[in-house]
Short mmCIF file of C-alpha atoms and ligand atoms in Angstrom, two decimals:
data_model
loop_
_atom_site.label_atom_id
_atom_site.label_comp_id
_atom_site.label_asym_id
_atom_site.label_seq_id
_atom_site.Cartn_x
_atom_site.Cartn_y
_atom_site.Cartn_z
CA MET A 1 17.54 65.08 18.19
CA THR A 2 14.21 66.36 19.40
CA ALA A 3 11.01 64.40 19.43
CA ILE A 4 7.94 65.39 17.44
CA GLU A 5 6.13 67.97 19.55
CA THR A 6 3.20 66.66 21.52
CA THR A 7 0.95 69.30 19.98
CA ALA A 8 1.56 67.71 16.57
CA THR A 9 -1.04 65.35 15.15
CA ILE A 10 -0.23 61.66 14.82
CA GLY A 11 -1.96 59.44 12.27
CA VAL A 12 -2.37 55.72 12.87
CA ILE A 13 -3.48 53.43 10.05
CA GLY A 14 -4.90 50.05 11.01
CA ALA A 15 -6.84 49.90 14.27
CA GLY A 16 -6.28 46.24 15.09
CA THR A 17 -4.23 44.65 17.83
CA MET A 18 -1.27 46.97 17.35
CA GLY A 19 -2.79 50.14 15.89
CA ALA A 20 -5.22 50.78 18.73
CA GLY A 21 -2.37 50.45 21.25
CA ILE A 22 -0.11 52.77 19.27
CA ALA A 23 -2.92 55.34 19.07
CA GLN A 24 -3.29 55.13 22.84
CA LEU A 25 0.43 55.67 23.42
CA ALA A 26 0.47 58.78 21.24
CA ALA A 27 -2.65 60.13 22.95
CA VAL A 28 -1.20 59.47 26.41
CA ALA A 29 1.84 61.50 25.38
CA GLY A 30 -0.54 64.37 24.55
CA HIS A 31 -0.82 64.19 20.77
CA PRO A 32 -4.10 64.56 18.92
CA VAL A 33 -4.48 61.22 17.13
CA LEU A 34 -6.31 60.40 13.91
CA LEU A 35 -7.10 56.70 13.61
CA PHE A 36 -7.97 55.22 10.23
CA ASP A 37 -8.90 51.68 9.26
CA ALA A 38 -10.07 50.43 5.85
CA LYS A 39 -12.71 48.26 7.48
CA GLU A 40 -15.84 50.17 8.34
CA GLY A 41 -16.30 50.57 12.07
CA ALA A 42 -12.86 49.13 12.88
CA ALA A 43 -11.35 52.49 13.91
CA ALA A 44 -14.28 53.18 16.25
CA ALA A 45 -14.01 49.63 17.60
CA GLY A 46 -10.27 50.11 18.18
CA ARG A 47 -11.00 53.29 20.10
CA GLU A 48 -13.63 51.45 22.15
CA ARG A 49 -11.09 48.79 23.11
CA MET A 50 -8.77 51.57 24.19
CA VAL A 51 -11.56 53.15 26.28
CA ALA A 52 -12.24 49.78 27.93
CA GLY A 53 -8.53 49.38 28.72
CA LEU A 54 -8.34 52.85 30.22
CA LYS A 55 -11.45 52.18 32.34
CA LYS A 56 -9.68 49.19 33.86
CA LEU A 57 -6.70 51.40 34.70
CA VAL A 58 -9.04 53.90 36.36
CA ALA A 59 -10.71 51.10 38.34
CA ARG A 60 -7.30 49.93 39.53
CA GLY A 61 -6.38 53.49 40.53
CA LYS A 62 -3.54 53.71 37.99
CA ILE A 63 -4.88 56.90 36.40
CA ASP A 64 -7.72 59.20 37.31
CA ALA A 65 -10.94 59.32 35.35
CA ALA A 66 -10.32 62.86 34.05
CA ALA A 67 -6.96 61.85 32.61
CA ALA A 68 -8.54 58.82 30.95
CA ASP A 69 -11.24 61.03 29.43
CA ALA A 70 -8.63 63.48 28.17
CA ILE A 71 -6.71 60.65 26.49
CA THR A 72 -9.85 59.28 24.90
CA ASP A 73 -10.89 62.73 23.68
CA ARG A 74 -7.63 63.05 21.80
CA VAL A 75 -8.25 59.96 19.65
CA HIS A 76 -10.43 60.61 16.60
CA PRO A 77 -11.50 57.80 14.28
CA VAL A 78 -11.56 59.07 10.70
CA ALA A 79 -13.39 57.58 7.72
CA THR A 80 -10.88 58.30 4.95
CA MET A 81 -7.14 58.36 4.58
CA ASP A 82 -7.41 61.92 3.23
CA ALA A 83 -8.32 63.00 6.75
CA LEU A 84 -4.73 62.18 7.81
CA ALA A 85 -3.47 65.27 5.93
CA PRO A 86 -2.52 67.24 9.09
CA ALA A 87 -0.42 64.43 10.58
CA ALA A 88 3.25 65.09 11.35
CA LEU A 89 3.86 61.36 11.77
CA VAL A 90 1.81 58.47 10.45
CA VAL A 91 2.35 55.00 11.90
CA GLU A 92 1.02 52.15 9.77
CA ALA A 93 -0.15 48.91 11.43
CA ILE A 94 -2.16 47.17 8.70
CA VAL A 95 -1.99 43.65 7.31
CA GLU A 96 1.54 42.21 6.91
CA ASP A 97 1.72 42.32 3.09
CA LEU A 98 4.41 44.13 1.10
CA ASP A 99 2.27 45.09 -1.91
CA ILE A 100 -0.59 46.37 0.22
CA LYS A 101 1.79 48.40 2.39
CA ARG A 102 3.56 49.84 -0.69
CA LYS A 103 0.23 50.90 -2.22
CA LEU A 104 -0.88 52.46 1.04
CA PHE A 105 2.27 54.57 1.43
CA ALA A 106 2.21 55.62 -2.23
CA ALA A 107 -1.26 57.05 -1.64
CA LEU A 108 -0.38 58.48 1.75
CA GLU A 109 2.64 60.32 0.39
CA ASP A 110 0.34 62.54 -1.65
CA ILE A 111 -1.96 63.22 1.29
CA VAL A 112 0.43 64.33 4.05
CA ALA A 113 2.78 67.31 4.05
CA PRO A 114 6.24 66.84 2.47
CA GLU A 115 7.87 67.18 5.91
CA ALA A 116 5.67 64.53 7.56
CA THR A 117 7.33 61.32 8.72
CA LEU A 118 6.04 57.92 7.59
CA ALA A 119 6.52 54.85 9.75
CA THR A 120 5.63 51.18 9.50
CA ASN A 121 5.10 48.79 12.39
CA THR A 122 5.96 45.81 10.20
CA SER A 123 7.46 42.91 12.12
CA SER A 124 8.93 40.99 9.20
CA ILE A 125 8.97 42.97 5.95
CA SER A 126 12.04 44.89 4.78
CA VAL A 127 11.63 48.59 5.55
CA THR A 128 13.80 49.25 2.50
CA ALA A 129 11.39 47.29 0.30
CA ILE A 130 8.29 49.10 1.54
CA ALA A 131 9.98 52.45 0.83
CA ARG A 132 11.23 51.52 -2.65
CA ASP A 133 8.74 53.43 -4.79
CA LEU A 134 8.28 56.44 -2.52
CA LYS A 135 9.10 59.88 -3.84
CA GLN A 136 10.79 60.70 -0.52
CA PRO A 137 12.06 57.38 0.88
CA GLY A 138 14.33 59.28 3.27
CA ARG A 139 11.37 60.10 5.52
CA PHE A 140 10.31 56.49 5.81
CA VAL A 141 11.28 54.44 8.85
CA GLY A 142 10.27 51.33 10.79
CA MET A 143 8.73 51.89 14.20
CA HIS A 144 8.39 48.38 15.56
CA PHE A 145 6.29 48.09 18.69
CA PHE A 146 5.80 44.86 20.62
CA ASN A 147 2.53 43.27 21.60
CA PRO A 148 0.79 44.55 23.70
CA ALA A 149 2.06 47.93 22.50
CA VAL A 150 0.83 49.80 25.55
CA ILE A 151 2.72 47.52 27.93
CA MET A 152 5.86 46.32 26.18
CA LYS A 153 8.60 48.87 26.62
CA LEU A 154 10.63 48.43 23.47
CA VAL A 155 10.42 50.16 20.11
CA GLU A 156 12.89 49.12 17.42
CA VAL A 157 13.53 52.10 15.15
CA ILE A 158 14.39 50.51 11.83
CA SER A 159 16.38 52.30 9.18
CA GLY A 160 16.11 51.10 5.61
CA VAL A 161 18.76 51.82 3.00
CA ALA A 162 17.21 55.21 2.19
CA THR A 163 16.05 56.29 5.67
CA SER A 164 17.61 59.60 6.69
CA LYS A 165 19.53 59.66 9.95
CA GLU A 166 17.53 62.69 11.15
CA ILE A 167 14.22 60.89 10.65
CA ALA A 168 15.47 57.83 12.55
CA GLU A 169 16.70 60.08 15.37
CA THR A 170 13.42 62.00 15.53
CA VAL A 171 11.37 58.81 15.67
CA PHE A 172 13.74 57.42 18.31
CA ALA A 173 13.25 60.53 20.46
CA THR A 174 9.49 60.45 19.84
CA ALA A 175 9.24 56.81 20.95
CA GLU A 176 11.10 57.71 24.14
CA ASN A 177 8.76 60.64 24.63
CA TRP A 178 5.90 58.15 24.45
CA GLY A 179 7.39 56.34 27.41
CA LYS A 180 9.19 53.68 25.42
CA ILE A 181 12.76 52.47 25.32
CA ALA A 182 14.01 52.83 21.76
CA VAL A 183 16.86 51.11 19.96
CA HIS A 184 18.16 51.73 16.47
CA ALA A 185 18.31 48.78 14.12
CA LYS A 186 19.14 48.25 10.49
CA SER A 187 16.47 46.76 8.26
CA THR A 188 17.38 43.06 8.23
CA PRO A 189 15.12 40.00 8.67
CA GLY A 190 13.82 39.79 12.24
CA PHE A 191 15.50 43.13 13.09
CA ILE A 192 17.03 42.54 16.53
CA VAL A 193 14.48 40.88 18.77
CA ASN A 194 12.81 38.43 16.40
CA ARG A 195 16.25 37.36 15.20
CA VAL A 196 18.15 37.00 18.49
CA ALA A 197 15.15 35.40 20.23
CA ARG A 198 15.05 32.50 17.73
CA GLY A 199 17.71 30.63 19.69
CA PHE A 200 15.68 30.77 22.90
CA TYR A 201 12.99 28.65 21.26
CA ALA A 202 15.24 26.67 18.92
CA GLU A 203 17.60 25.33 21.60
CA ALA A 204 14.67 24.34 23.80
CA LEU A 205 13.09 22.49 20.89
CA ARG A 206 16.42 20.79 20.05
CA LEU A 207 16.93 19.72 23.68
CA TYR A 208 13.42 18.30 23.64
CA GLU A 209 14.00 16.52 20.31
CA GLU A 210 17.30 15.17 21.66
CA GLN A 211 15.27 13.82 24.62
CA VAL A 212 17.47 15.55 27.18
CA ALA A 213 14.44 16.51 29.26
CA ASP A 214 10.71 17.09 29.01
CA PRO A 215 9.22 20.57 28.45
CA ALA A 216 8.28 21.08 32.12
CA THR A 217 11.85 20.34 33.24
CA LEU A 218 13.43 22.49 30.55
CA ASP A 219 11.03 25.35 31.39
CA ALA A 220 11.86 24.99 35.09
CA ILE A 221 15.60 25.20 34.37
CA MET A 222 15.23 28.30 32.20
CA THR A 223 13.07 30.11 34.75
CA GLY A 224 14.71 28.78 37.92
CA ALA A 225 18.34 28.95 36.84
CA GLY A 226 18.14 31.72 34.25
CA GLY A 227 15.54 34.05 35.74
CA PHE A 228 13.45 34.09 32.57
CA ARG A 229 9.87 35.04 33.38
CA MET A 230 8.52 32.19 31.29
CA GLY A 231 10.13 29.03 30.01
CA PRO A 232 10.39 28.57 26.24
CA PHE A 233 7.66 25.92 26.04
CA GLU A 234 5.06 27.85 28.05
CA LEU A 235 5.96 30.95 26.05
CA MET A 236 5.56 29.17 22.70
CA ASP A 237 2.22 27.80 23.94
CA LEU A 238 1.20 31.38 24.74
CA ILE A 239 2.39 32.91 21.46
CA GLY A 240 0.81 30.08 19.47
CA HIS A 241 2.84 27.48 17.59
CA ASP A 242 1.43 28.58 14.24
CA VAL A 243 2.72 32.13 14.81
CA ASN A 244 6.02 31.09 16.40
CA TYR A 245 6.73 28.48 13.71
CA ALA A 246 5.82 30.93 10.92
CA VAL A 247 8.24 33.54 12.30
CA SER A 248 10.99 30.90 12.58
CA LEU A 249 10.39 29.75 9.03
CA SER A 250 10.29 33.30 7.67
CA VAL A 251 13.60 34.23 9.36
CA PHE A 252 15.17 30.93 8.18
CA THR A 253 14.04 31.57 4.61
CA ALA A 254 15.04 35.23 4.68
CA TYR A 255 18.59 34.29 5.72
CA TYR A 256 18.89 31.79 2.85
CA GLN A 257 18.44 28.68 5.01
CA GLU A 258 21.03 29.72 7.54
CA PRO A 259 21.30 26.63 9.81
CA ARG A 260 21.19 28.77 12.97
CA PHE A 261 17.57 29.56 12.16
CA ARG A 262 16.45 26.08 11.08
CA PRO A 263 12.90 25.53 12.42
CA ALA A 264 12.07 22.44 14.47
CA LEU A 265 10.01 19.56 13.09
CA SER A 266 8.61 18.89 16.56
CA GLN A 267 6.99 22.31 16.44
CA LEU A 268 5.68 21.76 12.92
CA GLU A 269 4.07 18.53 14.16
CA LEU A 270 2.19 20.48 16.83
CA VAL A 271 0.97 22.84 14.11
CA ASN A 272 0.00 19.84 11.97
CA ALA A 273 -1.94 18.43 14.90
CA GLY A 274 -3.74 21.73 15.51
CA ARG A 275 -2.19 21.87 18.97
CA LEU A 276 -1.38 25.55 18.73
CA GLY A 277 -1.04 26.19 22.45
CA ARG A 278 -3.30 27.95 24.91
CA LYS A 279 -5.65 29.22 22.23
CA THR A 280 -6.59 25.67 21.18
CA GLY A 281 -6.39 24.22 24.69
CA GLN A 282 -3.31 22.14 23.97
CA GLY A 283 0.27 22.65 22.92
CA PHE A 284 3.25 21.31 24.81
CA TYR A 285 0.99 21.52 27.83
CA ASP A 286 -2.66 20.63 28.26
CA TYR A 287 -4.91 23.57 29.15
CA ALA A 288 -8.17 21.63 29.45
CA GLU A 289 -10.28 22.14 32.59
CA GLY A 290 -8.83 20.17 35.45
CA SER A 291 -5.55 19.29 33.76
CA GLU A 292 -2.50 19.68 35.93
CA LYS A 293 0.81 21.13 34.92
CA PRO A 294 3.49 18.42 34.92
CA GLU A 295 6.17 18.68 37.58
CA PRO A 296 9.77 19.23 36.51
CA VAL A 297 12.23 16.43 37.13
CA GLY A 298 14.43 17.12 40.15
CA GLU A 299 16.57 15.33 42.71
CA THR A 300 15.32 14.74 46.23
CA ALA A 301 17.82 15.95 48.77
CA SER A 302 18.68 13.15 51.21
CA PRO A 303 18.50 14.21 54.87
CA ASP A 304 21.61 12.11 55.54
CA ALA A 305 23.81 13.87 53.01
CA VAL A 306 26.02 16.55 54.56
CA PRO A 307 26.12 19.81 52.60
CA VAL A 308 29.52 21.14 51.59
CA GLU A 309 30.49 24.52 53.01
CA GLY A 310 31.30 27.43 50.72
CA LEU A 311 29.94 25.87 47.56
CA GLY A 312 27.60 27.75 45.28
CA PRO A 313 26.58 27.88 41.65
CA GLY A 314 29.53 28.67 39.40
CA ILE A 315 32.13 27.94 42.06
CA GLU A 316 34.66 25.47 40.76
CA THR A 317 35.93 23.20 43.46
CA GLU A 318 35.55 19.59 44.47
CA ILE A 319 33.58 17.30 46.72
CA ASP A 320 35.28 14.23 48.18
CA GLY A 321 37.72 13.98 45.30
CA VAL A 322 35.09 14.65 42.62
CA ALA A 323 35.78 17.76 40.56
CA LEU A 324 33.05 20.31 40.10
CA MET A 325 33.00 22.57 37.08
CA LEU A 326 30.83 24.93 35.12
CA THR A 327 30.10 23.47 31.70
CA ASP A 328 32.33 24.48 28.83
CA GLY A 329 30.40 22.35 26.36
CA ARG A 330 32.38 19.17 26.91
CA THR A 331 30.54 16.20 28.29
CA ALA A 332 31.35 15.03 31.82
CA ARG A 333 32.74 11.81 30.34
CA GLU A 334 35.16 13.78 28.16
CA VAL A 335 36.31 15.93 31.06
CA ALA A 336 36.78 12.87 33.29
CA ALA A 337 38.73 11.08 30.57
CA GLU A 338 40.94 14.13 29.98
CA THR A 339 41.61 14.89 33.63
CA GLY A 340 41.56 11.36 35.01
CA ARG A 341 39.10 12.48 37.69
CA PRO A 342 35.37 12.01 38.09
CA VAL A 343 33.47 15.24 37.57
CA ILE A 344 30.12 16.91 38.17
CA VAL A 345 29.46 19.37 35.36
CA CYS A 346 27.11 22.21 36.32
CA ASP A 347 24.85 24.22 34.10
CA LEU A 348 24.91 28.00 34.34
CA ALA A 349 22.77 29.43 37.14
CA CYS A 350 22.35 33.12 37.82
CA ASP A 351 22.58 34.82 41.23
CA GLY A 352 19.48 34.00 43.24
CA ALA A 353 18.77 30.89 41.15
CA SER A 354 16.17 28.47 42.53
CA ARG A 355 17.26 25.58 40.32
CA MET A 356 20.39 24.28 38.71
CA ALA A 357 20.96 21.46 36.24
CA PHE A 358 23.96 19.19 36.32
CA ALA A 359 25.42 16.05 34.78
CA VAL A 360 27.93 13.59 36.13
CA SER A 361 30.64 11.38 34.69
CA PRO A 362 29.90 7.66 35.14
CA ASP A 363 32.44 7.15 37.94
CA VAL A 364 30.95 9.74 40.33
CA PRO A 365 29.79 7.90 43.50
CA GLU A 366 26.11 8.38 44.31
CA ASN A 367 26.91 9.59 47.83
CA VAL A 368 28.86 12.50 46.29
CA VAL A 369 25.92 13.33 44.05
CA ALA A 370 23.77 13.27 47.21
CA ARG A 371 26.13 15.70 48.98
CA PHE A 372 26.10 17.97 45.97
CA VAL A 373 22.28 17.94 45.84
CA ALA A 374 22.09 18.53 49.62
CA THR A 375 24.50 21.46 49.30
CA LEU A 376 22.30 23.09 46.69
CA ALA A 377 19.16 22.28 48.69
CA ALA A 378 20.66 23.99 51.74
CA GLN A 379 20.86 27.14 49.61
CA GLY A 380 17.30 26.80 48.38
CA ILE A 381 18.37 25.54 44.97
CA ALA A 382 16.56 22.56 43.44
CA ALA A 383 18.83 20.29 41.45
CA THR A 384 17.96 18.65 38.16
CA ARG A 385 20.21 15.84 37.04
CA LEU A 386 20.39 15.62 33.26
CA PRO A 387 21.91 13.06 30.95
CA ASP A 388 25.58 13.81 30.22
CA TRP A 389 24.95 16.25 27.39
CA PRO A 390 27.12 19.04 25.93
CA GLY A 391 26.44 22.57 27.21
CA LEU A 392 23.44 21.45 29.31
CA VAL A 393 20.46 23.82 29.08
CA LEU A 394 20.88 27.43 30.21
CA MET A 395 24.52 27.65 29.13
CA ARG A 396 23.77 26.21 25.71
CA THR A 397 20.86 28.58 25.21
CA LEU A 398 22.80 31.63 26.38
CA ALA A 399 25.74 30.73 24.13
CA VAL A 400 23.44 30.51 21.12
CA ILE A 401 21.49 33.72 21.73
CA ALA A 402 24.61 35.71 22.64
CA ASN A 403 26.29 34.35 19.50
CA GLU A 404 23.38 35.65 17.43
CA GLY A 405 23.67 39.00 19.18
CA PHE A 406 27.36 39.22 18.24
CA GLU A 407 26.52 38.25 14.66
CA ALA A 408 23.92 41.04 14.49
CA VAL A 409 26.47 43.52 15.88
CA MET A 410 29.04 42.39 13.33
CA GLN A 411 26.56 43.05 10.55
CA GLY A 412 25.83 46.53 11.87
CA VAL A 413 22.22 45.78 12.76
CA SER A 414 22.80 47.35 16.16
CA ASP A 415 25.53 47.73 18.75
CA GLU A 416 26.05 45.56 21.84
CA ALA A 417 24.06 47.87 24.10
CA GLY A 418 21.26 48.01 21.53
CA VAL A 419 21.04 44.21 21.32
CA ASP A 420 20.94 43.88 25.09
CA THR A 421 18.36 46.63 25.53
CA ALA A 422 16.20 45.14 22.79
CA MET A 423 16.19 41.69 24.39
CA ARG A 424 15.52 43.01 27.88
CA TYR A 425 12.61 45.20 26.88
CA GLY A 426 11.27 43.47 23.75
CA VAL A 427 11.04 39.98 25.28
CA ASN A 428 11.75 40.65 28.98
CA TYR A 429 15.03 38.72 29.19
CA PRO A 430 16.46 39.04 32.70
CA LYS A 431 19.76 40.30 31.27
CA GLY A 432 20.98 41.31 27.86
CA PRO A 433 22.56 38.24 26.25
CA ILE A 434 25.81 39.95 25.26
CA GLY A 435 26.42 41.48 28.69
CA TRP A 436 25.47 38.16 30.26
CA ALA A 437 27.92 36.30 28.02
CA ARG A 438 30.63 38.79 28.99
CA GLU A 439 29.82 38.13 32.68
CA VAL A 440 30.16 34.38 32.14
CA GLY A 441 33.34 34.94 30.15
CA LEU A 442 33.51 35.02 26.38
CA ALA A 443 36.19 32.32 26.32
CA ARG A 444 33.76 29.90 27.95
CA ILE A 445 30.92 30.91 25.63
CA VAL A 446 33.16 30.26 22.61
CA ALA A 447 34.25 26.94 24.12
CA VAL A 448 30.62 25.91 24.58
CA LEU A 449 29.85 26.74 20.97
CA ASP A 450 33.00 25.07 19.66
CA ASN A 451 32.28 21.91 21.64
CA LEU A 452 28.65 21.84 20.51
CA HIS A 453 29.86 22.36 16.95
CA ARG A 454 32.41 19.56 17.28
CA LEU A 455 30.04 17.10 18.93
CA THR A 456 26.98 17.77 16.77
CA GLY A 457 28.72 18.62 13.50
CA ASP A 458 25.92 21.13 13.06
CA PRO A 459 27.01 24.47 11.55
CA ARG A 460 24.33 26.24 13.59
CA TYR A 461 26.83 26.21 16.48
CA ARG A 462 29.72 27.88 14.68
CA ALA A 463 30.84 30.88 16.68
CA SER A 464 30.30 34.32 15.18
CA LEU A 465 33.49 35.90 13.95
CA ARG A 466 32.60 38.99 15.99
CA LEU A 467 32.44 36.87 19.15
CA ARG A 468 35.75 35.21 18.37
CA MET A 469 37.32 38.60 17.65
CA ALA A 470 35.91 39.96 20.92
CA LEU A 471 38.11 37.42 22.68
CA GLN A 472 41.10 39.26 21.27
CA ASP A 473 39.90 42.77 22.24
P1 LIG B 1 -4.68 43.19 12.99
O1 LIG B 1 -5.17 42.22 12.00
O2 LIG B 1 -5.07 43.07 14.40
O3 LIG B 1 -5.07 44.67 12.49
C1 LIG B 1 -4.85 45.13 11.21
C2 LIG B 1 -5.89 46.19 10.90
O4 LIG B 1 -5.53 46.82 9.67
C3 LIG B 1 -7.28 45.63 10.72
O5 LIG B 1 -8.17 46.35 11.54
C4 LIG B 1 -7.58 45.84 9.25
O6 LIG B 1 -8.94 46.14 8.98
C5 LIG B 1 -6.70 47.02 8.91
N1 LIG B 1 -6.29 47.09 7.51
C6 LIG B 1 -5.91 46.07 6.71
N2 LIG B 1 -5.59 46.55 5.50
C7 LIG B 1 -5.75 47.89 5.54
C8 LIG B 1 -5.53 48.94 4.62
N3 LIG B 1 -5.10 48.69 3.37
N4 LIG B 1 -5.77 50.19 5.01
C9 LIG B 1 -6.22 50.46 6.24
N5 LIG B 1 -6.44 49.51 7.18
C10 LIG B 1 -6.19 48.24 6.83
O7 LIG B 1 -3.08 43.18 12.82
P2 LIG B 1 -1.96 43.52 13.92
O8 LIG B 1 -1.64 42.29 14.68
O9 LIG B 1 -2.33 44.76 14.64
O10 LIG B 1 -0.69 43.80 12.97
C11 LIG B 1 -0.57 44.97 12.23
C12 LIG B 1 0.87 45.17 11.82
O11 LIG B 1 1.69 45.19 12.98
C13 LIG B 1 1.44 44.07 10.93
O12 LIG B 1 2.35 44.66 10.03
C14 LIG B 1 2.16 43.17 11.93
O13 LIG B 1 3.21 42.43 11.34
C15 LIG B 1 2.70 44.20 12.89
N6 LIG B 1 2.99 43.72 14.24
C16 LIG B 1 2.14 42.86 14.89
C17 LIG B 1 2.43 42.41 16.16
C18 LIG B 1 1.50 41.48 16.86
O14 LIG B 1 1.95 40.81 17.81
N7 LIG B 1 0.24 41.39 16.48
C19 LIG B 1 3.66 42.84 16.86
C20 LIG B 1 4.43 43.82 16.14
C21 LIG B 1 4.12 44.20 14.86
#
């Protein structure tokens, strides 16, 4: 399917955080852009923010001044919605309210040409619901950008019940033409990214509530072992706990209190306390002048301990009679009892990891732990010893987010490649969770979930039927 031609006019409604960025993207691609906002002066202000952003790019030598001027010249603030009549595509980025969006599109439908495409940037409202009263709901689609729209690569192209396949394909191709990576998704709460990402925060919050480790240690494991750019706690502090908690609650409610999406009381307490994260100066971390970031908990490698040759993350072997295994969700005590051998259970760690978490059964001698820590240290890997807890940290989190990905695939929200692309480019995950789970081995991922389910009794850990079936493929 071909993209909307770059000579065609694009309308953007709502010139706030998202709208101004979307207008810039369309203008960079070469389109004339009409920018409308109900608030007087807001469209001009949005354009000014865009100009300021482009100036910075010029100063940094990313684009030349003439190109920046040409982009700016293509963006025209307009005072009325009627002025959007020539638009071939209108992208709406106004307040997140179903009734207001419905009213806006009802009016817009009579302004634009019958062949124009209408898109919403909604992050949480059903695309199907917004389109309900339209005369031509087939031309209505979700075009979900991520914040900041100019930088984040992903666009989820959301089809509602009535969206025509051609319109979804055209918008997909148009998003790619604007330099984005597009994925198709079905209109369901949270679409792909805001649904699959819930587990990244939720498992971190559970581990914290279960007192397995403090936020700094959990963040260090997720970044050091998993290659995530930010740990879940620093990311929630950045997003704002009010926003992050509200999204969690809205997804939980939308899925009829599905336990997988149950929000965390510890996060609600931060909201209650007004500790919303960076924007208020305190969240999980303190951002006041002079405050220092807490250090993660880690083992100190003893200079006397002799590293073991040929041992690396994920390699199952033994040290001095102590078994070494990658977690399958059983506790070290369980494994030791079942095998009659002491065991060090390792968390998942990706290639090039700088940290790895582990737990030991009670009968592991300390000098073996010291050799294990020294072995990792010799490879530049910091070791964090955790309480003997099922699934540890990275493995537990991956199992949960991959499980959600499989569930979304089963429900036809997207396919496996779509889920992985969405998570890599919508929230910068180092790898797509489904591909990552396949690398680890789906049998182990299912075992982790089954063991978490058995030990916690919490239905949030039940494995998706699609994941279980994938084991039989
Ligand atoms: P914002 O509050 O920064 O901007 C909204 C703009 O829309 C304001 O300038 C406001 O004056 C204008 N507006 C409100 N009602 C209007 C109407 N009836 N007609 C014309 N203009 C109107 O909001 P933001 O953050 O840009 O969000 C806009 C949409 O994008 C929402 O649907 C939101 O869920 C979605 N979104 C937001 C993301 C974010 O991180 N901020 C990410 C992805 C989607």
